[in-house]
JSON list of C-alpha atoms in Angstrom, two decimals:
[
{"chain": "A", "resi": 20, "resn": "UNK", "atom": "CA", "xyz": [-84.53, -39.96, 56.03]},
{"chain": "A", "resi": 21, "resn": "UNK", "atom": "CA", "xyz": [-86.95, -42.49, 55.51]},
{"chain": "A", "resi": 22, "resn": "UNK", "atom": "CA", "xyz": [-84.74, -45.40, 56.15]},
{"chain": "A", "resi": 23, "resn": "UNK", "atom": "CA", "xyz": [-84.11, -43.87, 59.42]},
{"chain": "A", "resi": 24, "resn": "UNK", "atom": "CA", "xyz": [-87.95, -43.45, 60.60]},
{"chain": "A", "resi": 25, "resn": "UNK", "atom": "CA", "xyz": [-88.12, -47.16, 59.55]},
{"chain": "A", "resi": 26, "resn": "UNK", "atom": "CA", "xyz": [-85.88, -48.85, 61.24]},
{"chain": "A", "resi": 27, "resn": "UNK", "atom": "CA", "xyz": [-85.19, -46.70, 64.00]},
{"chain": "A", "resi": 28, "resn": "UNK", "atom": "CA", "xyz": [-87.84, -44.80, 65.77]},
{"chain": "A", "resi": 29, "resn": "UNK", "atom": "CA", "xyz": [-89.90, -41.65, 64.12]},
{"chain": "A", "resi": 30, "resn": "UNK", "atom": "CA", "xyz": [-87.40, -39.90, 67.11]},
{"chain": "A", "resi": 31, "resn": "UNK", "atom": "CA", "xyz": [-84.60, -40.26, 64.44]},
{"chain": "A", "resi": 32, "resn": "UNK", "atom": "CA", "xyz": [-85.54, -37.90, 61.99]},
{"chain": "A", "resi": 33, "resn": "UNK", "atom": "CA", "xyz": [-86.50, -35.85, 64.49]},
{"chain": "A", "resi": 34, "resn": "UNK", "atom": "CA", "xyz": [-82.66, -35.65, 66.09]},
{"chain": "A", "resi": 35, "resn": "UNK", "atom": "CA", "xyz": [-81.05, -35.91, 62.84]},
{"chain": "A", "resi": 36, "resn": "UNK", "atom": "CA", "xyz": [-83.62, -32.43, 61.97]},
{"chain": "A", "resi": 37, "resn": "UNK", "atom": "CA", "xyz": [-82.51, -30.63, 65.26]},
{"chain": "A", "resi": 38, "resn": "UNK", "atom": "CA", "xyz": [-78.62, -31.40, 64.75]},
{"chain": "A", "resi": 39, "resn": "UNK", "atom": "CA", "xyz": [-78.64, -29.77, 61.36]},
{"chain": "A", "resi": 40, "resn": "UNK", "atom": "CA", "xyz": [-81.13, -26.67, 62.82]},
{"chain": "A", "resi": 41, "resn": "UNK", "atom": "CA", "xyz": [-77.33, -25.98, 63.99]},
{"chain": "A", "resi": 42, "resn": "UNK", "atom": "CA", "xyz": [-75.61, -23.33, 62.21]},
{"chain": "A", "resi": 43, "resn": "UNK", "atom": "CA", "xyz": [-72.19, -25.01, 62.36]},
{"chain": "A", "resi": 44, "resn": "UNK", "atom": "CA", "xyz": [-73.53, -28.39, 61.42]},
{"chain": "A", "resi": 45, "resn": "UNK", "atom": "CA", "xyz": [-71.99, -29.76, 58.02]},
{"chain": "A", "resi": 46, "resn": "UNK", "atom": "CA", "xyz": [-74.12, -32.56, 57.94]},
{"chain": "A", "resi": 47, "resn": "UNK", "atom": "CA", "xyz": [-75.15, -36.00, 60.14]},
{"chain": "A", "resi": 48, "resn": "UNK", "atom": "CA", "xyz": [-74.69, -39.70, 59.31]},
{"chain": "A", "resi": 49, "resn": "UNK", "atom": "CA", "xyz": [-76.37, -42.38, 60.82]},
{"chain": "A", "resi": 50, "resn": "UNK", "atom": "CA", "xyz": [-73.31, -45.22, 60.33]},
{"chain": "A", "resi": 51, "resn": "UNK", "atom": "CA", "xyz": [-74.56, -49.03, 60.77]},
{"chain": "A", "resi": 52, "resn": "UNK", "atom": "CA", "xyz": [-72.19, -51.31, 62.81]},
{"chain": "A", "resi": 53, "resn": "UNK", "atom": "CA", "xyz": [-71.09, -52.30, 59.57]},
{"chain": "A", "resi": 54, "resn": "UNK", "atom": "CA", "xyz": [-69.41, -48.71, 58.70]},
{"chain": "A", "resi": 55, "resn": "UNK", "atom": "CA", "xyz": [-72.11, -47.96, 56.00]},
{"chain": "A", "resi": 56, "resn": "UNK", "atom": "CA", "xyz": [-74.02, -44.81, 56.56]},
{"chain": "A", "resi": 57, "resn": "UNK", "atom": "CA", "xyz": [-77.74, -45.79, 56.47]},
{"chain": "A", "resi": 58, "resn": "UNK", "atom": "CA", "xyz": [-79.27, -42.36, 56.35]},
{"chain": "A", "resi": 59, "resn": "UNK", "atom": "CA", "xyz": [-77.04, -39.01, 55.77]},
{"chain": "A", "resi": 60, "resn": "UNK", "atom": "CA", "xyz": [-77.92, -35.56, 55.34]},
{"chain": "A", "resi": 61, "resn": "UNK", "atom": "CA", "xyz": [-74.26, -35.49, 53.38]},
{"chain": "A", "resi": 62, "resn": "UNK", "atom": "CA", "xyz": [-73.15, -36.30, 49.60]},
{"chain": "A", "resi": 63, "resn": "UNK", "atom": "CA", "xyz": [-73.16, -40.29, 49.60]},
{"chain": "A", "resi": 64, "resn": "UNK", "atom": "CA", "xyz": [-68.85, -40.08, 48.57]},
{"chain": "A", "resi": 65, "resn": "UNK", "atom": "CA", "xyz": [-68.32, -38.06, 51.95]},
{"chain": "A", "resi": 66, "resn": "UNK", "atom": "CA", "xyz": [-70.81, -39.92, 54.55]},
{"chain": "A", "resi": 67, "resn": "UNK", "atom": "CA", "xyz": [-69.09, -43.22, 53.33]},
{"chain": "A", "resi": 68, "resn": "UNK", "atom": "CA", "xyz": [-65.61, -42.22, 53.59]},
{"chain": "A", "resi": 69, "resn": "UNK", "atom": "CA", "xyz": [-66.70, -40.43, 57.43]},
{"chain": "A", "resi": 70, "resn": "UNK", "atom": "CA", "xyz": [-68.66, -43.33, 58.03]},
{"chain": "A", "resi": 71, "resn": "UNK", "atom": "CA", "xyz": [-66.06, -46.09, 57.68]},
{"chain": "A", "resi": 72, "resn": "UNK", "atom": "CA", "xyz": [-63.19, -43.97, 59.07]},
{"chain": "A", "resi": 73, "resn": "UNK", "atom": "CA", "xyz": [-65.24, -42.52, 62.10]},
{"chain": "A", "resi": 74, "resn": "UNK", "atom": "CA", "xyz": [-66.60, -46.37, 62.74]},
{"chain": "A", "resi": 75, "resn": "UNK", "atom": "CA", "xyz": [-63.20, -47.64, 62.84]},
{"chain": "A", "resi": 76, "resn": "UNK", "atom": "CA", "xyz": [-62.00, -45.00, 64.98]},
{"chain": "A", "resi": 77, "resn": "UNK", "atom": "CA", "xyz": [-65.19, -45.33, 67.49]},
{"chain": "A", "resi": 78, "resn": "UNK", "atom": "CA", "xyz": [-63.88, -49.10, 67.86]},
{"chain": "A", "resi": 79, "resn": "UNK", "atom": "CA", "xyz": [-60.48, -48.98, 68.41]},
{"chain": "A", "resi": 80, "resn": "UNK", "atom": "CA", "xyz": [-61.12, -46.18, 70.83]},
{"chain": "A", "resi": 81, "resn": "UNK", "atom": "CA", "xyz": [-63.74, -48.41, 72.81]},
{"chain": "A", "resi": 82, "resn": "UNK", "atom": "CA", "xyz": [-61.18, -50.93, 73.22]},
{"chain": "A", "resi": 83, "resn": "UNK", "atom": "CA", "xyz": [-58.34, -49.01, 74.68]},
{"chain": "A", "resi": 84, "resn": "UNK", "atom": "CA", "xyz": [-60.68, -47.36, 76.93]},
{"chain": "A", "resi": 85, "resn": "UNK", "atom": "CA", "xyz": [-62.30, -51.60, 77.37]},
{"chain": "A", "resi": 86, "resn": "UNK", "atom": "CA", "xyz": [-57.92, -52.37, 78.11]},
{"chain": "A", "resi": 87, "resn": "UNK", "atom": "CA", "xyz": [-57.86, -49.12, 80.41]},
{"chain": "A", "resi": 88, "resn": "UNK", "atom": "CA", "xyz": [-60.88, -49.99, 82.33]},
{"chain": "A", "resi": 89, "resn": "UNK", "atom": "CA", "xyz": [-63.02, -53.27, 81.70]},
{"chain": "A", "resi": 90, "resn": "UNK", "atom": "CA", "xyz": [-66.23, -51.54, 83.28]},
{"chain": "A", "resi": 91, "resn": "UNK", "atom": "CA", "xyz": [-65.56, -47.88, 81.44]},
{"chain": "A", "resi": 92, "resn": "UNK", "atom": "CA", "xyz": [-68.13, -47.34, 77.99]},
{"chain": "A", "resi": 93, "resn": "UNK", "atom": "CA", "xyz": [-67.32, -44.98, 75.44]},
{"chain": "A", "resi": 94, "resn": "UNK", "atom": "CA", "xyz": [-69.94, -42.64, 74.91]},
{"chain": "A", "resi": 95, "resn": "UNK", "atom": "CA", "xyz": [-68.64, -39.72, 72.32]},
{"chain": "A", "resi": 96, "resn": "UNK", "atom": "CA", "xyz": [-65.32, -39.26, 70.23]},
{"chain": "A", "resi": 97, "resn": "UNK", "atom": "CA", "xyz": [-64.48, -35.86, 69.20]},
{"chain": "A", "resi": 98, "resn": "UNK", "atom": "CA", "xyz": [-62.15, -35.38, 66.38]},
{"chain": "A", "resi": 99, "resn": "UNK", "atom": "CA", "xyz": [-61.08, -31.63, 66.39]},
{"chain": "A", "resi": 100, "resn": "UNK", "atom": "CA", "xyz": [-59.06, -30.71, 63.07]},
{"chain": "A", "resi": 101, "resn": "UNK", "atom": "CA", "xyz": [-57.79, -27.59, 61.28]},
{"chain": "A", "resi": 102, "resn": "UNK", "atom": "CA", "xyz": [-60.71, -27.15, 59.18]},
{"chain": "A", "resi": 103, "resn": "UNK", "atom": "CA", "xyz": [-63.43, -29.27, 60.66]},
{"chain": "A", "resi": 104, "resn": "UNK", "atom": "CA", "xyz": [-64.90, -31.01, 64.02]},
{"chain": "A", "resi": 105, "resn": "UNK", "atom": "CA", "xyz": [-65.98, -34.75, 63.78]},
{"chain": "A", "resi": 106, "resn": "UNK", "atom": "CA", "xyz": [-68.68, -36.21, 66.35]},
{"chain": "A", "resi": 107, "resn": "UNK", "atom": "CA", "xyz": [-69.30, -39.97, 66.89]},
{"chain": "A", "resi": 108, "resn": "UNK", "atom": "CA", "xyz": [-71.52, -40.82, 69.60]},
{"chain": "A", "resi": 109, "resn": "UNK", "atom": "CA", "xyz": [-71.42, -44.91, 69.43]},
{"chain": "A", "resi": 110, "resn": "UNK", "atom": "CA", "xyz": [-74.93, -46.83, 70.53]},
{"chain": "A", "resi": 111, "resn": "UNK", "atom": "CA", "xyz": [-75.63, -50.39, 70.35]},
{"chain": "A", "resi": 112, "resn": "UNK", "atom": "CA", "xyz": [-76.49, -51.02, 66.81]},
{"chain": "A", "resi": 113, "resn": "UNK", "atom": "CA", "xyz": [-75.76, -47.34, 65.19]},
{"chain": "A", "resi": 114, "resn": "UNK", "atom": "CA", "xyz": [-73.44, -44.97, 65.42]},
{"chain": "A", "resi": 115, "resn": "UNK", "atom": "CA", "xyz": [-74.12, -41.47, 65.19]},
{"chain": "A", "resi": 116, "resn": "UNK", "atom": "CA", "xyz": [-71.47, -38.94, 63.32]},
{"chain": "A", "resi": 117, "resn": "UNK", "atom": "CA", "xyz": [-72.00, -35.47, 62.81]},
{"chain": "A", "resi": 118, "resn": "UNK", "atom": "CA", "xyz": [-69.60, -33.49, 61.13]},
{"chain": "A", "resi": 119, "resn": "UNK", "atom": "CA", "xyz": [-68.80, -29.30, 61.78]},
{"chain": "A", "resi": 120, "resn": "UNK", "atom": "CA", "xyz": [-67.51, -26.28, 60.82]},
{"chain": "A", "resi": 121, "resn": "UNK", "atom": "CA", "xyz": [-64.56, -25.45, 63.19]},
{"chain": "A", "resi": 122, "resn": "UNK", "atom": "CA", "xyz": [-65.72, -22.88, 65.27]},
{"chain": "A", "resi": 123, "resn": "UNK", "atom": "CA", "xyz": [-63.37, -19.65, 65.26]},
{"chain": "A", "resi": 124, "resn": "UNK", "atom": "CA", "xyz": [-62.57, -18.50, 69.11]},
{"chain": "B", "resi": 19, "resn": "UNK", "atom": "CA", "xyz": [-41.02, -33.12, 85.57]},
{"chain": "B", "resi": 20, "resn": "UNK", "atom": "CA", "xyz": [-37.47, -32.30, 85.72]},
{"chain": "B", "resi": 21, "resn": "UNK", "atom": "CA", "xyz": [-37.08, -34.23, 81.88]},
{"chain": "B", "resi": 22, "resn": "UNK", "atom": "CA", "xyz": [-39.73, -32.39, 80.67]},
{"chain": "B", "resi": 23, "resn": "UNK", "atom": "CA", "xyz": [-38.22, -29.04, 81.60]},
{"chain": "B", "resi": 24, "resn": "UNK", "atom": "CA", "xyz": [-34.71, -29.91, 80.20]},
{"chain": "B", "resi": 25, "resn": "UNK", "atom": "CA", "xyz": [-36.24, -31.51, 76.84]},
{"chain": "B", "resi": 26, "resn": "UNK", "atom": "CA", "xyz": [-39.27, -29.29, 76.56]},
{"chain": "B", "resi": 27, "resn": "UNK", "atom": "CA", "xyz": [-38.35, -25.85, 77.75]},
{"chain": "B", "resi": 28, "resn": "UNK", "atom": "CA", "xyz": [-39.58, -24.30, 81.45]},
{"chain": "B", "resi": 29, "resn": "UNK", "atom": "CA", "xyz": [-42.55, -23.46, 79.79]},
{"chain": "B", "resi": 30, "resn": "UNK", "atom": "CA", "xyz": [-43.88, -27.26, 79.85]},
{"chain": "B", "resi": 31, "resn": "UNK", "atom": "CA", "xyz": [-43.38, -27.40, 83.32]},
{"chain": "B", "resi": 32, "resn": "UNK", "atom": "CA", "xyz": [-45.49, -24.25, 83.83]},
{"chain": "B", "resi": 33, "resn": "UNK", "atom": "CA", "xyz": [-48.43, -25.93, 81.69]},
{"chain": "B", "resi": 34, "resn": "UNK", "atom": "CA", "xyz": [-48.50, -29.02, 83.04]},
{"chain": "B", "resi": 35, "resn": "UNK", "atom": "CA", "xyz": [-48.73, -27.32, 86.67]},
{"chain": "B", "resi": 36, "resn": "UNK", "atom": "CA", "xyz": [-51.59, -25.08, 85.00]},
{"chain": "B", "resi": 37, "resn": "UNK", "atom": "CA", "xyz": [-53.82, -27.80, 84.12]},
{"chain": "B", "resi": 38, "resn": "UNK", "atom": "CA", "xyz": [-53.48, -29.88, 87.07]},
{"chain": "B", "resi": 39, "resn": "UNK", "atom": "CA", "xyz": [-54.49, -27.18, 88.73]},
{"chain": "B", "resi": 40, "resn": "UNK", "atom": "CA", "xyz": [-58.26, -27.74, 87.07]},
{"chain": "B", "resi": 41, "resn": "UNK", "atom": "CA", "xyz": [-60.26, -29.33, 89.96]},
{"chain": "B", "resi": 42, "resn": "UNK", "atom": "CA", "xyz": [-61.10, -32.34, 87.47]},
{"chain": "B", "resi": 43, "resn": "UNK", "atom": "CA", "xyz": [-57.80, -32.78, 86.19]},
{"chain": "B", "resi": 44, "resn": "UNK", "atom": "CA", "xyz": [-56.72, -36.55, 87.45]},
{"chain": "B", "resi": 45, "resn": "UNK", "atom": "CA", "xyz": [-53.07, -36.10, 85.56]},
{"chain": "B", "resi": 46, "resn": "UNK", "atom": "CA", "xyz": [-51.37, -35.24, 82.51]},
{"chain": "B", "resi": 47, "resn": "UNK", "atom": "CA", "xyz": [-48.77, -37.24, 80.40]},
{"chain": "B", "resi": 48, "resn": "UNK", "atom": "CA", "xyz": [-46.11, -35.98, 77.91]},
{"chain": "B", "resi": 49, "resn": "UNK", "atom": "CA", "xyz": [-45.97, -39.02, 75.56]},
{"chain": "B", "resi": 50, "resn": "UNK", "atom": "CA", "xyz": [-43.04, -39.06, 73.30]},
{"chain": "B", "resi": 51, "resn": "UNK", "atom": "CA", "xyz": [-43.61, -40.52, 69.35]},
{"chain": "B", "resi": 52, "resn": "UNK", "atom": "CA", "xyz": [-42.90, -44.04, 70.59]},
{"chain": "B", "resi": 53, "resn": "UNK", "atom": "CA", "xyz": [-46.27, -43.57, 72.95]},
{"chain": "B", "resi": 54, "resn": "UNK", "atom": "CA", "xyz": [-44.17, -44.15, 75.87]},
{"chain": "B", "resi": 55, "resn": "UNK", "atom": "CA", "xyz": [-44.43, -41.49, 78.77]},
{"chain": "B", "resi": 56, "resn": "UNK", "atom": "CA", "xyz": [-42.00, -39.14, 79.61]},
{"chain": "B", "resi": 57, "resn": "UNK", "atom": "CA", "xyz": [-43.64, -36.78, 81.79]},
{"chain": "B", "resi": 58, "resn": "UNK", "atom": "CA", "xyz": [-46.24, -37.41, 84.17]},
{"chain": "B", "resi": 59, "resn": "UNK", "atom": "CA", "xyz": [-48.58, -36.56, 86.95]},
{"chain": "B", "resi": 60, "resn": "UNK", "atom": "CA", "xyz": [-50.22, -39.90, 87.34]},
{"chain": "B", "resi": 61, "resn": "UNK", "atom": "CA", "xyz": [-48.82, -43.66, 88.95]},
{"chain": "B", "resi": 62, "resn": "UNK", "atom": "CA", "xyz": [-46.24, -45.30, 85.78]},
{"chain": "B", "resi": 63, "resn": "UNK", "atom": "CA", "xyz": [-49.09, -48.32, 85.12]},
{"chain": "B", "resi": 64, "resn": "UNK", "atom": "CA", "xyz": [-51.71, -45.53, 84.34]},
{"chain": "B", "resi": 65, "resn": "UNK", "atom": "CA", "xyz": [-49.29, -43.16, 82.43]},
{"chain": "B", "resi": 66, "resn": "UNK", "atom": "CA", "xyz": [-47.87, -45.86, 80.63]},
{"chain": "B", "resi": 67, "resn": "UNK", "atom": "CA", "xyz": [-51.52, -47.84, 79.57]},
{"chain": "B", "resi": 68, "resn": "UNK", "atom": "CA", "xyz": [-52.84, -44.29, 78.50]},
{"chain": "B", "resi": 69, "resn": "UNK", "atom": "CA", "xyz": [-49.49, -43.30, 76.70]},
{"chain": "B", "resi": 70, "resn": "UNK", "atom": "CA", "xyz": [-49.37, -46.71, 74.22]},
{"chain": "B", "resi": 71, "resn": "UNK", "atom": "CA", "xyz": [-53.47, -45.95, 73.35]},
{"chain": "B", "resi": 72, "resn": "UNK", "atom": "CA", "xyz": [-53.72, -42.47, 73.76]},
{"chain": "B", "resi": 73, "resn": "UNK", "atom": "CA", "xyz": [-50.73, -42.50, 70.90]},
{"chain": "B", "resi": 74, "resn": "UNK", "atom": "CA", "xyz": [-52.29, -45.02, 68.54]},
{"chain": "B", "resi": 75, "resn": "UNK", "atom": "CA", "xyz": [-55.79, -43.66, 68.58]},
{"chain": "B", "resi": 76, "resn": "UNK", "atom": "CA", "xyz": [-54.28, -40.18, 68.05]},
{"chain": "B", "resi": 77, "resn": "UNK", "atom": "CA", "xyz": [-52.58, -41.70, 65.29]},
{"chain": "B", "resi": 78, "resn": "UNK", "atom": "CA", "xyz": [-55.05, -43.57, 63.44]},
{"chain": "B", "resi": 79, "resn": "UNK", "atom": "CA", "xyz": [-57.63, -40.20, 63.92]},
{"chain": "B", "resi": 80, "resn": "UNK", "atom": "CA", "xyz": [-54.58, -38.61, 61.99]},
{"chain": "B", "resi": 81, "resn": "UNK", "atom": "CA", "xyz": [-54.46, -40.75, 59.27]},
{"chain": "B", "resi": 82, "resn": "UNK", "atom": "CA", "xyz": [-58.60, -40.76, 59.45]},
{"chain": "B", "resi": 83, "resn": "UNK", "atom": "CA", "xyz": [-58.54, -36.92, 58.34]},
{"chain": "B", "resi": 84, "resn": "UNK", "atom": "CA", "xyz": [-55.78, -37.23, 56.23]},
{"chain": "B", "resi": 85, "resn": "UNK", "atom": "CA", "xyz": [-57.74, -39.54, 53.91]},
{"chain": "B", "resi": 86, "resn": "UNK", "atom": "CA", "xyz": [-60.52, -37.19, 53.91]},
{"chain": "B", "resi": 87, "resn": "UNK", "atom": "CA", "xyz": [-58.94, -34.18, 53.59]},
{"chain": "B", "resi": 88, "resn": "UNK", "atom": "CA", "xyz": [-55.16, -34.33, 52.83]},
{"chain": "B", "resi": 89, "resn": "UNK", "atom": "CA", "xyz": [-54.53, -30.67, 53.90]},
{"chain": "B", "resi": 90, "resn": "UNK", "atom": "CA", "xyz": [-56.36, -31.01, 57.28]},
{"chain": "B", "resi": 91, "resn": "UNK", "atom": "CA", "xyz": [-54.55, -31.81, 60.61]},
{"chain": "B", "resi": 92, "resn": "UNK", "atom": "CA", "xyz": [-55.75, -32.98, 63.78]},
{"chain": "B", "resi": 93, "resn": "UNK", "atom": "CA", "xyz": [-55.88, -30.76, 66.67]},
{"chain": "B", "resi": 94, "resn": "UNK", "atom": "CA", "xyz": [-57.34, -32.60, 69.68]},
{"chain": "B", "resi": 95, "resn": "UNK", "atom": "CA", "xyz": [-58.81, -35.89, 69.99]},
{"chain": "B", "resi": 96, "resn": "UNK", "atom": "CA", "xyz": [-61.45, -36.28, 73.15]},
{"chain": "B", "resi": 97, "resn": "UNK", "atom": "CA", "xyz": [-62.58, -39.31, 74.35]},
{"chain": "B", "resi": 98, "resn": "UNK", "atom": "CA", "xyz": [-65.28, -39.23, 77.01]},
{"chain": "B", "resi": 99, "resn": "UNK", "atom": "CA", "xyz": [-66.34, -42.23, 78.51]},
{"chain": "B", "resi": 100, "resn": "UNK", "atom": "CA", "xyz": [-68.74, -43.18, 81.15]},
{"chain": "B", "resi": 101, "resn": "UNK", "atom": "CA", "xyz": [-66.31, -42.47, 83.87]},
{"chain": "B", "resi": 102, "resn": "UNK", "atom": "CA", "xyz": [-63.71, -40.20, 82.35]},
{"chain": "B", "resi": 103, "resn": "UNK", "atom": "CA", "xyz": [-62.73, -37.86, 79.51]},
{"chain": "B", "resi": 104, "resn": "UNK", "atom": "CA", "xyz": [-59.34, -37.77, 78.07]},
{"chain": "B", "resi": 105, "resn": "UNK", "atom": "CA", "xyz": [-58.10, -35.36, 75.66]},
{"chain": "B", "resi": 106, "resn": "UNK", "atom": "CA", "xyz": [-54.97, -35.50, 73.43]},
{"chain": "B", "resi": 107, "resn": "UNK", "atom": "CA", "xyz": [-53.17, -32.75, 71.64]},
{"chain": "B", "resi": 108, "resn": "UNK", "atom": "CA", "xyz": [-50.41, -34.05, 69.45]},
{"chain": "B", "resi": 109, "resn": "UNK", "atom": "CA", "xyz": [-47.39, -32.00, 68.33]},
{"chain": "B", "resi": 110, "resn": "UNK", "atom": "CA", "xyz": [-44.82, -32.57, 65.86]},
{"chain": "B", "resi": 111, "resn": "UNK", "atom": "CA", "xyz": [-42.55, -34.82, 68.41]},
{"chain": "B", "resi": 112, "resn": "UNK", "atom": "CA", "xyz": [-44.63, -35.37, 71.63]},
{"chain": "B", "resi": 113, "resn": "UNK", "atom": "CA", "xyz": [-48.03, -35.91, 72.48]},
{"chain": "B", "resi": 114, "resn": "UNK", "atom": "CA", "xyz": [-49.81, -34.23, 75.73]},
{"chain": "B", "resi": 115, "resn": "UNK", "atom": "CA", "xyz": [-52.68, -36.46, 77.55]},
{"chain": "B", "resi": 116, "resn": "UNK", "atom": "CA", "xyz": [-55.43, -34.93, 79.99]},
{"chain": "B", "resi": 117, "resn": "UNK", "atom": "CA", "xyz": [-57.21, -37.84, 81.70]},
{"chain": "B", "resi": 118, "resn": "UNK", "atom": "CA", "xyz": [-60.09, -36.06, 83.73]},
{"chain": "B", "resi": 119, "resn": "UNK", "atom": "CA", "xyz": [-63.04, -36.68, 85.93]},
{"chain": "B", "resi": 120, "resn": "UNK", "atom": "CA", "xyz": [-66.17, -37.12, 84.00]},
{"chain": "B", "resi": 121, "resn": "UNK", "atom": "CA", "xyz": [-68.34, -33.57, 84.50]},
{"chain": "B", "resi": 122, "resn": "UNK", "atom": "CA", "xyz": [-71.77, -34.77, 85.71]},
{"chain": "B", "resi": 123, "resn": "UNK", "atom": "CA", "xyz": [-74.53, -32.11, 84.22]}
]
């Protein structure tokens, strides 16, 4: 958490804090355009295996939606699986992944 | 929509109707495992350029949360942009896309 204060804004922590207030909330990674998480509320094996998958995925998605529409921006991905739900909400040098408990309708 | 009754059963026909009904709805697409369309509300160019990414996105998020979890499965994959949100819900041989109007809050 201090990594992210650092480099990113005391607002950060902050967010990150909020999210995980949220009962359904696994945990949050903050993923550098890189794919490495640089601040995680998660075990360091899962944020990096989220991080690099849900980076990858936040790219490729930005450039269909670049090839669909050159002036269209990507602004969240939502992975909804059996067991979980995966946020990524892409920014300009982050990206911001948070990671759920599927909620039971 | 005829193909989509005689492949898919009258009950395809009935859903697509059912969502396009949804006042943000722009068109739905039945995208076969090839990613090429063979249903659709929208104009071919559109169907067609959502079908191909729609289906590879859907794919790689597939193989994302297979690598994480081998016994999870994805469910629906949303992508909301700056102008629109589209939402795919694969199935074992075809894929259905939602491409919608962006909800301004």
């Amino acid at each position: 958490m201090e990594i992210a204060s650092k480099f990113m804004g005391p607002g950060t922590t902050n967010t990150m804090v909020r999210i995980n207030e949220n009962g359904s909330v696994v945990g949050t990674i903050i993923v550098n355009c890189e794919g490495f998480p640089e601040t995680t509320t998660l075990d360091s094996l899962t944020a990096a295996t989220y991080s690099n998958h849900m980076r990858n995925l936040s790219a490729s998605a930005s450039h269909a939606l670049k090839e669909i529409d050159v002036t269209d921006e990507l602004r969240v991905l939502r992975l909804v699986s059996k067991k979980t739900e995966a946020v990524v909400a892409p920014d300009e040098d982050f990206y911001l992944v948070v990671v759920m408990r599927r909620q039971k309708k």
